[in-house]
Coordinates of C-alpha atoms in Angstrom, one line a residue:
Chain A
M16 CA -222.1 -1.5 1.7
K17 CA -218.8 -1.2 3.6
N18 CA -218.6 -4.9 3.8
N19 CA -218.8 -5.1 0.0
A20 CA -215.9 -2.7 -0.3
T21 CA -213.7 -4.8 1.9
K22 CA -214.7 -7.9 0.0
N23 CA -213.8 -6.4 -3.4
I24 CA -210.5 -5.0 -2.1
L25 CA -209.5 -8.4 -0.7
I26 CA -210.5 -10.3 -3.8
S27 CA -208.6 -7.8 -6.0
I28 CA -205.5 -8.2 -3.8
S29 CA -205.7 -12.0 -4.0
I30 CA -206.2 -12.0 -7.8
L31 CA -203.4 -9.5 -8.3
F32 CA -201.0 -11.5 -6.1
I33 CA -201.8 -14.8 -7.8
T34 CA -201.5 -13.2 -11.2
I35 CA -198.1 -11.6 -10.6
M36 CA -196.6 -14.5 -8.6
L37 CA -198.0 -17.5 -10.3
V38 CA -199.9 -16.8 -13.5
I39 CA -197.4 -14.6 -15.3
P40 CA -194.5 -17.1 -14.7
L41 CA -196.7 -19.9 -16.1
I42 CA -197.5 -17.9 -19.2
A43 CA -193.9 -16.8 -19.5
V44 CA -192.6 -20.4 -19.8
I45 CA -194.9 -21.0 -22.8
I46 CA -194.1 -17.7 -24.5
Y47 CA -190.4 -18.0 -23.9
S48 CA -190.4 -21.5 -25.2
L49 CA -191.9 -20.5 -28.5
Q50 CA -189.9 -17.3 -29.1
D51 CA -187.6 -19.0 -31.7
G52 CA -190.6 -20.4 -33.5
I53 CA -192.4 -23.7 -33.5
E54 CA -189.6 -25.5 -35.4
A55 CA -187.0 -24.7 -32.8
Y56 CA -189.4 -25.8 -30.2
K57 CA -189.9 -29.2 -31.8
I58 CA -186.1 -29.7 -32.3
A59 CA -185.5 -29.0 -28.6
I60 CA -188.3 -31.3 -27.5
F61 CA -187.4 -34.2 -29.8
D62 CA -183.7 -33.8 -29.1
K63 CA -182.2 -37.2 -28.1
Y64 CA -180.9 -35.9 -24.9
T65 CA -184.3 -34.5 -24.0
I66 CA -185.9 -37.9 -24.6
K67 CA -183.3 -39.6 -22.5
A68 CA -183.8 -37.1 -19.7
L69 CA -187.5 -37.6 -19.9
Q70 CA -187.1 -41.4 -19.6
L71 CA -184.9 -41.1 -16.6
T72 CA -187.3 -38.6 -14.9
L73 CA -190.2 -41.1 -15.5
L74 CA -188.1 -44.0 -14.2
A75 CA -187.2 -42.1 -11.0
T76 CA -190.8 -40.9 -10.5
V77 CA -192.4 -44.3 -10.9
S78 CA -189.8 -45.9 -8.6
A79 CA -190.5 -43.2 -5.9
V80 CA -194.2 -43.5 -6.2
V81 CA -194.2 -47.3 -6.0
I82 CA -191.8 -47.5 -3.0
N83 CA -193.4 -44.7 -1.1
T84 CA -196.9 -45.9 -1.6
F85 CA -195.9 -49.4 -0.4
F86 CA -194.1 -47.9 2.6
G87 CA -196.8 -45.3 3.2
I88 CA -199.6 -47.8 3.5
F89 CA -197.8 -49.9 6.0
A90 CA -196.6 -46.9 8.0
A91 CA -200.1 -45.4 8.1
W92 CA -201.5 -48.8 9.2
I93 CA -199.1 -49.2 12.0
I94 CA -199.5 -45.6 13.2
T95 CA -203.2 -45.4 13.1
K96 CA -204.4 -49.0 14.0
F97 CA -202.1 -49.8 16.9
S98 CA -200.9 -48.1 20.0
F99 CA -197.3 -48.7 21.0
R100 CA -194.5 -46.8 22.6
G101 CA -192.5 -44.4 20.5
K102 CA -195.3 -43.8 18.0
H103 CA -194.9 -40.1 18.1
F104 CA -191.2 -40.5 17.6
L105 CA -191.8 -42.8 14.6
T106 CA -194.1 -40.2 13.1
T107 CA -191.5 -37.5 13.5
L108 CA -188.8 -39.7 12.0
I109 CA -190.9 -40.4 8.9
D110 CA -191.4 -36.6 8.4
I111 CA -187.6 -35.9 8.5
P112 CA -187.2 -35.7 4.7
F113 CA -189.9 -33.1 4.6
A114 CA -187.8 -30.7 6.7
I115 CA -184.4 -31.3 5.0
S116 CA -182.9 -29.2 2.3
P117 CA -182.7 -31.1 -1.0
V118 CA -179.0 -30.4 -1.2
I119 CA -178.5 -32.1 2.2
A120 CA -180.6 -35.0 1.0
G121 CA -178.1 -35.5 -1.8
L122 CA -175.1 -34.9 0.5
I123 CA -176.1 -37.8 2.9
Y124 CA -176.0 -40.3 0.1
I125 CA -172.6 -39.1 -1.0
L126 CA -171.4 -39.6 2.5
V127 CA -172.7 -43.2 2.5
F128 CA -171.9 -44.3 -1.0
G129 CA -169.3 -41.8 -2.2
R130 CA -165.6 -42.2 -2.3
T131 CA -165.1 -41.5 1.4
G132 CA -168.3 -43.3 2.4
W133 CA -168.3 -46.5 4.5
A134 CA -170.2 -48.5 1.9
Y135 CA -167.7 -47.5 -0.9
D136 CA -165.4 -50.6 -0.6
F137 CA -168.4 -52.9 -0.6
L138 CA -169.9 -51.3 -3.7
Q139 CA -166.5 -51.3 -5.4
A140 CA -166.0 -55.0 -4.7
Y141 CA -169.3 -55.8 -6.4
D142 CA -168.9 -53.2 -9.1
I143 CA -172.1 -51.3 -8.1
K144 CA -172.4 -47.6 -8.9
I145 CA -174.7 -45.4 -7.0
V146 CA -173.2 -42.0 -6.8
F147 CA -173.1 -40.2 -10.2
A148 CA -175.3 -43.0 -11.6
V149 CA -178.9 -43.8 -12.0
P150 CA -179.4 -45.6 -8.7
G151 CA -178.3 -42.5 -6.8
I152 CA -180.8 -40.4 -8.6
I153 CA -183.6 -42.9 -7.9
L154 CA -182.6 -43.1 -4.2
A155 CA -182.5 -39.3 -3.8
T156 CA -186.0 -39.0 -5.4
I157 CA -187.4 -41.7 -3.1
F158 CA -185.9 -39.8 -0.1
V159 CA -187.3 -36.4 -0.9
T160 CA -190.8 -37.8 -1.4
F161 CA -190.6 -40.4 1.4
P162 CA -193.4 -39.0 3.7
F163 CA -195.8 -37.8 1.0
V164 CA -198.2 -40.8 0.8
S165 CA -198.3 -41.7 4.5
R166 CA -198.9 -38.1 5.5
E167 CA -202.1 -38.0 3.4
I168 CA -203.5 -41.3 4.6
I169 CA -202.7 -40.9 8.3
P170 CA -205.3 -38.1 9.1
V171 CA -208.1 -40.0 7.2
L172 CA -207.4 -43.2 9.0
N173 CA -207.2 -41.4 12.4
A174 CA -210.6 -39.8 11.7
Q175 CA -212.1 -43.2 10.8
G176 CA -211.0 -44.9 14.0
K177 CA -210.4 -48.6 14.2
D178 CA -213.8 -50.0 15.3
E179 CA -214.6 -51.5 11.9
E180 CA -211.3 -53.2 11.5
E181 CA -211.5 -54.6 15.0
A182 CA -215.0 -56.0 14.4
A183 CA -213.8 -57.6 11.1
A184 CA -210.8 -59.1 12.9
L185 CA -213.0 -60.6 15.7
M186 CA -215.2 -62.1 13.0
G187 CA -212.2 -63.8 11.6
A188 CA -211.2 -61.8 8.6
S189 CA -207.6 -61.9 7.5
G190 CA -205.4 -58.8 7.5
F191 CA -205.4 -58.6 3.7
K192 CA -209.2 -58.9 3.5
I193 CA -209.7 -56.3 6.2
F194 CA -207.4 -53.9 4.4
T195 CA -208.9 -54.3 0.9
K196 CA -212.6 -54.5 2.1
I197 CA -212.7 -51.9 4.9
T198 CA -209.6 -49.7 5.0
L199 CA -208.9 -49.2 1.3
P200 CA -212.4 -47.8 0.5
H201 CA -211.9 -45.2 3.2
I202 CA -208.5 -44.1 2.2
K203 CA -209.0 -44.4 -1.6
W204 CA -209.0 -40.7 -2.3
A205 CA -206.4 -39.7 0.2
L206 CA -204.1 -42.4 -1.2
L207 CA -204.6 -41.1 -4.7
Y208 CA -204.0 -37.6 -3.5
G209 CA -200.7 -38.6 -1.9
I210 CA -199.6 -40.4 -5.0
I211 CA -200.3 -37.2 -7.1
L212 CA -198.3 -35.1 -4.7
C213 CA -195.5 -37.6 -4.7
T214 CA -195.5 -37.7 -8.5
A215 CA -195.4 -33.9 -8.7
R216 CA -192.4 -33.6 -6.3
A217 CA -190.5 -36.6 -7.7
M218 CA -190.6 -35.4 -11.4
G219 CA -189.4 -31.9 -10.4
E220 CA -186.8 -32.8 -7.9
F221 CA -183.6 -30.8 -8.6
G222 CA -181.3 -30.1 -5.6
A223 CA -180.9 -33.7 -4.3
V224 CA -180.7 -35.2 -7.8
S225 CA -178.2 -32.5 -8.8
V226 CA -175.8 -33.5 -6.1
L227 CA -175.9 -37.2 -7.0
S228 CA -176.1 -37.0 -10.8
G229 CA -172.7 -35.9 -11.9
H230 CA -174.4 -34.3 -14.9
L231 CA -173.6 -36.8 -17.6
R232 CA -175.7 -35.8 -20.6
G233 CA -177.8 -38.7 -21.9
K234 CA -176.9 -40.8 -18.9
T235 CA -177.6 -39.2 -15.6
N236 CA -179.5 -36.1 -16.6
T237 CA -183.1 -35.8 -15.5
L238 CA -185.4 -33.2 -17.1
P239 CA -184.8 -30.5 -14.5
L240 CA -181.0 -31.1 -14.8
H241 CA -181.2 -31.0 -18.5
I242 CA -183.0 -27.7 -18.3
E243 CA -180.3 -26.3 -16.0
M244 CA -177.6 -27.4 -18.5
L245 CA -179.3 -25.8 -21.4
Y246 CA -179.9 -22.6 -19.4
N247 CA -176.3 -22.4 -18.4
E248 CA -175.3 -22.8 -22.0
F249 CA -177.5 -19.8 -22.9
Q250 CA -179.8 -21.9 -25.0
L251 CA -182.7 -20.1 -23.4
S252 CA -185.5 -21.0 -25.7
S253 CA -184.5 -24.7 -25.7
A254 CA -184.4 -24.6 -21.8
F255 CA -187.9 -23.2 -21.8
A256 CA -189.1 -25.6 -24.4
V257 CA -188.0 -28.5 -22.3
S258 CA -189.5 -26.7 -19.3
S259 CA -192.8 -26.6 -21.0
I260 CA -193.0 -30.4 -20.9
L261 CA -192.8 -30.2 -17.1
V262 CA -195.3 -27.3 -17.0
I263 CA -197.8 -29.4 -19.0
M264 CA -197.2 -32.3 -16.5
A265 CA -197.6 -29.9 -13.6
V266 CA -200.9 -28.5 -15.0
I267 CA -202.3 -32.0 -15.5
I268 CA -201.3 -32.8 -11.9
L269 CA -203.1 -29.7 -10.6
I270 CA -206.3 -30.6 -12.5
L271 CA -206.1 -34.2 -11.2
R272 CA -205.5 -32.9 -7.7
T273 CA -208.5 -30.7 -7.8
I274 CA -210.7 -33.6 -9.1
V275 CA -209.4 -36.0 -6.5
E276 CA -209.8 -33.4 -3.7
Y277 CA -213.4 -32.7 -4.8
K278 CA -214.3 -36.4 -5.0
G279 CA -212.6 -37.1 -1.6
K280 CA -214.6 -34.3 0.0
K281 CA -217.8 -35.6 -1.5
A282 CA -217.0 -39.1 -0.3
G283 CA -216.3 -37.8 3.2
E284 CA -219.7 -36.1 3.5
Chain B
M17 CA -189.9 -53.2 37.5
K18 CA -189.2 -55.7 34.7
I19 CA -192.2 -57.7 35.6
N20 CA -194.3 -54.6 35.4
I21 CA -193.2 -53.8 31.9
N22 CA -193.9 -57.4 30.8
K23 CA -197.4 -57.3 32.2
R24 CA -198.0 -54.1 30.5
Q25 CA -196.8 -55.5 27.2
K26 CA -199.0 -58.5 27.6
T27 CA -202.1 -56.4 28.1
M28 CA -201.1 -54.4 25.1
I29 CA -200.7 -57.5 23.0
K30 CA -204.1 -58.6 24.1
K31 CA -205.6 -55.4 23.0
R32 CA -204.2 -55.9 19.5
V33 CA -207.1 -57.4 17.7
I34 CA -206.2 -56.1 14.3
P35 CA -203.7 -58.3 12.5
G36 CA -200.6 -57.2 10.7
F37 CA -198.7 -55.5 13.5
G38 CA -195.5 -57.5 13.0
I39 CA -195.2 -57.3 9.3
S40 CA -196.2 -53.6 9.2
I41 CA -193.8 -52.5 11.9
G42 CA -191.1 -54.6 10.2
I43 CA -191.6 -53.0 6.8
T44 CA -191.9 -49.5 8.2
I45 CA -188.8 -49.7 10.3
T46 CA -186.7 -51.4 7.6
F47 CA -187.6 -48.8 5.0
L48 CA -187.2 -45.9 7.4
T49 CA -183.8 -47.2 8.5
L50 CA -182.4 -47.9 5.1
I51 CA -183.7 -44.8 3.3
V52 CA -183.7 -42.2 6.0
L53 CA -181.9 -43.0 9.2
I54 CA -178.7 -44.6 8.1
P55 CA -178.0 -41.9 5.5
I56 CA -178.9 -39.1 7.9
S57 CA -176.7 -40.5 10.7
S58 CA -173.8 -40.5 8.3
I59 CA -173.7 -36.8 8.8
A60 CA -173.2 -37.2 12.5
I61 CA -170.6 -40.0 11.9
Y62 CA -168.7 -37.8 9.4
V63 CA -168.8 -34.7 11.6
S64 CA -167.5 -36.7 14.6
G65 CA -164.4 -37.3 12.5
I66 CA -163.7 -33.6 12.3
S67 CA -162.0 -32.0 15.3
L68 CA -164.0 -29.4 17.2
N69 CA -161.6 -26.6 16.2
E70 CA -161.8 -27.5 12.6
F71 CA -165.6 -27.7 12.8
I72 CA -165.9 -24.2 14.4
E73 CA -163.4 -22.8 11.9
I74 CA -165.6 -24.1 9.0
I75 CA -168.9 -22.8 10.2
T76 CA -167.6 -19.5 11.3
D77 CA -165.9 -18.8 8.0
K78 CA -166.9 -15.4 6.8
Q79 CA -168.4 -16.7 3.6
V80 CA -170.3 -19.5 5.3
V81 CA -171.7 -17.1 7.9
S82 CA -172.8 -14.7 5.2
G83 CA -174.5 -17.7 3.4
Y84 CA -176.5 -18.5 6.5
K85 CA -177.4 -14.9 7.0
V86 CA -178.6 -14.5 3.4
S87 CA -180.7 -17.7 3.5
F88 CA -182.2 -17.0 6.9
F89 CA -182.9 -13.3 6.3
C90 CA -184.5 -13.8 2.9
A91 CA -186.5 -16.8 4.0
L92 CA -187.7 -14.8 7.0
I93 CA -188.9 -11.8 4.9
A94 CA -190.5 -14.1 2.4
A95 CA -192.3 -16.1 5.1
L96 CA -193.6 -12.8 6.7
I97 CA -194.9 -11.6 3.3
N98 CA -196.5 -15.0 2.7
A99 CA -198.1 -15.0 6.2
I100 CA -199.9 -11.7 5.3
F101 CA -200.9 -12.6 1.7
G102 CA -201.6 -16.2 2.6
T103 CA -204.1 -15.1 5.2
I104 CA -205.8 -12.8 2.8
L105 CA -205.9 -15.6 0.2
A106 CA -207.2 -18.2 2.6
W107 CA -209.9 -15.7 3.8
V108 CA -211.0 -14.9 0.3
L109 CA -211.1 -18.5 -0.8
V110 CA -213.1 -19.6 2.3
R111 CA -215.5 -16.7 2.8
Y112 CA -216.3 -15.2 -0.5
E113 CA -218.0 -16.5 -3.7
F114 CA -216.8 -15.1 -7.0
I115 CA -216.1 -16.2 -10.5
G116 CA -212.9 -18.1 -11.0
K117 CA -212.6 -19.0 -7.3
R118 CA -212.0 -22.7 -8.2
V119 CA -209.2 -21.7 -10.6
L120 CA -207.6 -19.5 -8.0
D121 CA -207.8 -22.3 -5.4
G122 CA -206.2 -24.7 -7.8
L123 CA -203.4 -22.3 -8.8
I124 CA -202.3 -21.9 -5.1
E125 CA -200.8 -25.4 -5.5
L126 CA -198.8 -24.5 -8.6
P127 CA -195.5 -24.0 -6.7
F128 CA -195.8 -27.6 -5.3
A129 CA -196.4 -29.0 -8.8
L130 CA -194.0 -26.8 -10.8
P131 CA -190.4 -28.1 -10.7
T132 CA -188.2 -25.7 -8.9
A133 CA -185.7 -25.5 -11.7
V134 CA -188.4 -24.4 -14.1
A135 CA -189.6 -21.8 -11.5
G136 CA -186.0 -20.7 -11.1
I137 CA -185.2 -20.0 -14.7
T138 CA -188.6 -18.4 -15.4
L139 CA -188.5 -16.0 -12.4
T140 CA -184.9 -15.1 -13.4
S141 CA -185.9 -14.3 -17.0
L142 CA -189.0 -12.3 -15.8
Y143 CA -187.2 -10.2 -13.2
S144 CA -183.9 -9.6 -15.0
D145 CA -183.3 -6.1 -16.4
K146 CA -184.7 -7.1 -19.8
G147 CA -187.5 -9.3 -18.5
W148 CA -191.2 -8.3 -18.5
I149 CA -191.3 -7.3 -14.9
G150 CA -187.6 -6.6 -14.3
S151 CA -187.5 -4.0 -17.0
I152 CA -190.2 -1.9 -15.3
F153 CA -188.3 -1.8 -12.1
A154 CA -185.0 -1.3 -13.9
E155 CA -186.3 2.0 -15.3
A156 CA -186.8 3.1 -11.7
G157 CA -183.2 2.0 -10.9
I158 CA -184.2 -1.1 -9.0
Q159 CA -182.5 -4.3 -9.8
I160 CA -184.4 -7.4 -8.8
A161 CA -182.7 -10.5 -10.3
Y162 CA -179.2 -11.3 -8.8
T163 CA -180.1 -9.3 -5.6
K164 CA -181.7 -10.3 -2.3
I165 CA -185.0 -9.0 -3.6
G166 CA -184.8 -11.7 -6.3
I167 CA -184.1 -14.4 -3.7
I168 CA -187.0 -13.2 -1.6
I169 CA -189.4 -13.3 -4.6
A170 CA -188.4 -16.9 -5.4
M171 CA -188.9 -17.8 -1.8
I172 CA -192.4 -16.1 -1.8
F173 CA -193.2 -18.2 -4.8
I174 CA -192.3 -21.5 -3.2
G175 CA -193.7 -20.7 0.2
I176 CA -197.2 -19.3 -0.5
P177 CA -199.1 -22.7 -0.6
F178 CA -197.8 -23.6 2.9
V179 CA -199.5 -20.7 4.5
V180 CA -202.7 -20.8 2.6
R181 CA -203.2 -24.5 3.1
S182 CA -202.5 -24.2 6.8
I183 CA -205.1 -21.5 7.4
Q184 CA -207.8 -22.7 5.0
P185 CA -209.1 -25.7 7.0
V186 CA -209.2 -23.7 10.2
L187 CA -211.2 -20.9 8.6
E188 CA -213.6 -23.5 7.1
K189 CA -214.3 -25.0 10.5
M190 CA -214.7 -21.7 12.2
D191 CA -218.2 -20.9 13.3
T192 CA -219.4 -17.5 12.0
Q193 CA -221.7 -17.0 15.0
Y194 CA -218.9 -15.3 17.0
E195 CA -218.4 -12.8 14.3
E196 CA -222.1 -12.2 14.1
A197 CA -222.4 -11.8 17.8
A198 CA -219.5 -9.3 17.8
T199 CA -221.1 -7.4 15.0
M200 CA -224.4 -7.2 16.8
L201 CA -222.6 -6.0 19.9
G202 CA -221.4 -3.2 17.8
A203 CA -217.7 -4.1 17.0
N204 CA -216.3 -2.8 13.8
G205 CA -214.7 -4.9 11.1
H206 CA -211.2 -4.0 12.2
R207 CA -211.9 -5.0 15.8
I208 CA -213.7 -8.2 14.9
F209 CA -210.7 -9.3 12.8
F210 CA -208.1 -8.6 15.6
K211 CA -210.2 -9.8 18.5
V212 CA -212.3 -12.6 17.1
I213 CA -210.8 -14.0 13.9
L214 CA -207.0 -13.5 14.4
P215 CA -206.8 -15.4 17.7
E216 CA -208.5 -18.4 16.1
I217 CA -206.3 -18.6 13.0
F218 CA -203.1 -17.4 14.6
P219 CA -201.7 -20.9 15.4
A220 CA -202.4 -22.0 11.8
M221 CA -200.7 -18.8 10.5
L222 CA -197.7 -19.6 12.6
T223 CA -197.6 -23.2 11.3
G224 CA -197.7 -22.0 7.8
F225 CA -195.1 -19.3 8.5
G226 CA -192.8 -21.9 10.0
L227 CA -193.2 -24.3 7.1
A228 CA -192.6 -21.6 4.6
L229 CA -189.5 -20.4 6.6
A230 CA -188.0 -23.9 6.8
R231 CA -188.6 -24.5 3.1
G232 CA -187.1 -21.1 2.2
I233 CA -183.9 -21.7 4.2
G234 CA -183.3 -25.1 2.5
E235 CA -184.6 -24.1 -1.0
Y236 CA -182.1 -24.6 -3.8
G237 CA -183.6 -25.0 -7.3
S238 CA -185.8 -22.0 -7.6
V239 CA -183.4 -19.6 -5.8
V240 CA -180.1 -20.6 -7.2
F241 CA -180.7 -19.1 -10.7
I242 CA -182.2 -15.7 -9.5
A243 CA -179.6 -15.3 -6.7
G244 CA -176.6 -14.8 -9.0
N245 CA -174.4 -16.3 -6.3
M246 CA -172.2 -13.3 -5.5
P247 CA -170.1 -14.2 -2.4
Y248 CA -171.1 -12.2 0.7
K249 CA -174.1 -10.8 -1.1
T250 CA -176.4 -13.3 -2.7
Q251 CA -174.8 -16.6 -1.9
I252 CA -177.3 -18.9 -0.2
A253 CA -176.3 -21.7 2.3
P254 CA -177.4 -24.7 0.2
L255 CA -175.3 -23.4 -2.7
L256 CA -172.3 -23.3 -0.4
I257 CA -172.8 -27.0 0.3
M258 CA -173.1 -27.6 -3.4
T259 CA -169.9 -25.7 -4.1
K260 CA -167.9 -27.5 -1.4
L261 CA -169.1 -30.8 -2.7
E262 CA -167.9 -30.0 -6.2
Q263 CA -164.5 -29.2 -4.7
F264 CA -164.7 -32.6 -2.9
K265 CA -164.4 -30.7 0.5
Y266 CA -166.8 -33.2 2.1
A267 CA -165.9 -32.1 5.7
D268 CA -166.8 -28.5 4.9
A269 CA -170.1 -29.5 3.2
T270 CA -171.1 -31.8 6.0
A271 CA -170.4 -29.2 8.8
I272 CA -172.4 -26.5 7.0
A273 CA -175.2 -29.1 6.5
L274 CA -175.3 -30.0 10.1
V275 CA -175.8 -26.4 11.2
M276 CA -178.7 -26.1 8.7
L277 CA -180.2 -29.4 9.9
V278 CA -180.2 -28.3 13.5
A279 CA -181.8 -25.0 12.5
S280 CA -184.6 -26.7 10.5
F281 CA -185.2 -29.3 13.3
I282 CA -185.6 -26.4 15.8
I283 CA -188.2 -24.9 13.5
L284 CA -190.0 -28.3 13.0
L285 CA -190.0 -28.9 16.8
L286 CA -191.5 -25.4 17.4
I287 CA -194.2 -26.1 14.9
N288 CA -195.0 -29.5 16.5
M289 CA -195.1 -27.9 19.9
I290 CA -197.5 -25.2 18.8
Q291 CA -199.7 -27.8 17.1
S292 CA -200.0 -30.0 20.2
Y293 CA -200.6 -26.9 22.3
V294 CA -203.4 -25.9 20.0
N295 CA -204.9 -29.4 20.0
K296 CA -204.9 -29.3 23.8
I297 CA -206.8 -26.1 23.8
T298 CA -209.4 -27.1 21.2
N299 CA -209.9 -30.5 22.9
N300 CA -210.7 -28.8 26.2

């Protein structure tokens, strides 16, 4: 009886907390975005600057996912399948972007490629623009999501051990074959999970991108930056309308995440 | 000495049956160096160009110190609140069955998936004097948006998944037989929680707390809108870096950033130390 009371209180606290902190904001975005009517909503969504911003966000996200997946697989392979000195140090180095403020992530690229940076003269000579241009935005997005894929694969590979790969190698299988036939089936869900997390963070990155973008409308504005601009111009319902695109993407990501996690758990059993 | 190392290396190479060491380490280190290490080291290079006096002058500037204080204080309060609610949430999600549990579990991750700028403008609108929640508090004379309370709320929002996701796996693995034994020996719920459960989940709580704290200190997007950015009151450290960059005061921005970096590395180091300590205990 007493146990039931505690249970009900704790469940009520949890539901109340989640409702106030997470559910109400989610509903608020949708309601605020529609407060000037559906026509205004459509105009904000199909605005040419919104479309441009969406394209840039997609470009940065896809670049970050491709590069970090490629890197993540090799990094996880080296960390879990071999023993060598400085392994722990390497793992810590890979995790650095995780612990850094996004604003600092933007700053470091300014220091390298910006006007006072040591790479500036070289870039000038070859007429390459990184800071306040698209490459800078892509670089910043890659940086903030750098450890996302490897972090998800490493624990799974660690748990799996390396006996199977060693046996395959002794029997003469090539590295590529070992990876696709033995390792990949094990890490399939973790890899997908990492890619989903990477996508979520990449499409929403704000601080780092904000430092490097220069806020040129239609050129270097990603969706989050476009939202900031609209908000600062007091075009609130437009800002929320554009936000709703990202909210829908976030909800899709959450659903995918739940499915992948469930499948991964099932596969693990 | 040299021969010894060579011998050791040889035996290590012999042990490497699995192919792909060379190419994997090559790719890993190249990417890591180009994307992370070189850009990060540019902070150290840049700071080394500033004289020590100048550096101290920048980071002890009144406005900068107050920025650090605001960021750290608010992140600390938010992380403490998250440690409490995160533990309750993790407990409820692991131990109880109820309708809508799956949805609740999925929602925990919302702050990871929702772009920080969207969270920022939404929270600001909700908690401003005219917002749905802000207006209720405004009647009682409490202002939330554009005060430290607002900053704390934004930091609770972004920090909650870190705590829940740190504690959840530990609770899932925990054997209920100790609690059952304690109950049979006559311990009450209160005592069981503090003597049996809390010691088990405390390291995970601390990890989640540390992650939420680090995230809160560095957070920009979700906080900057609700903060209102009044100097000495609600100006957060990351915003100071942003402002200095806009004024092309790169030395100032870099010096402020270095202090923040050192602070977050200390937090990360402490987390790692706790984790390896816990691993040692559980392995024994």
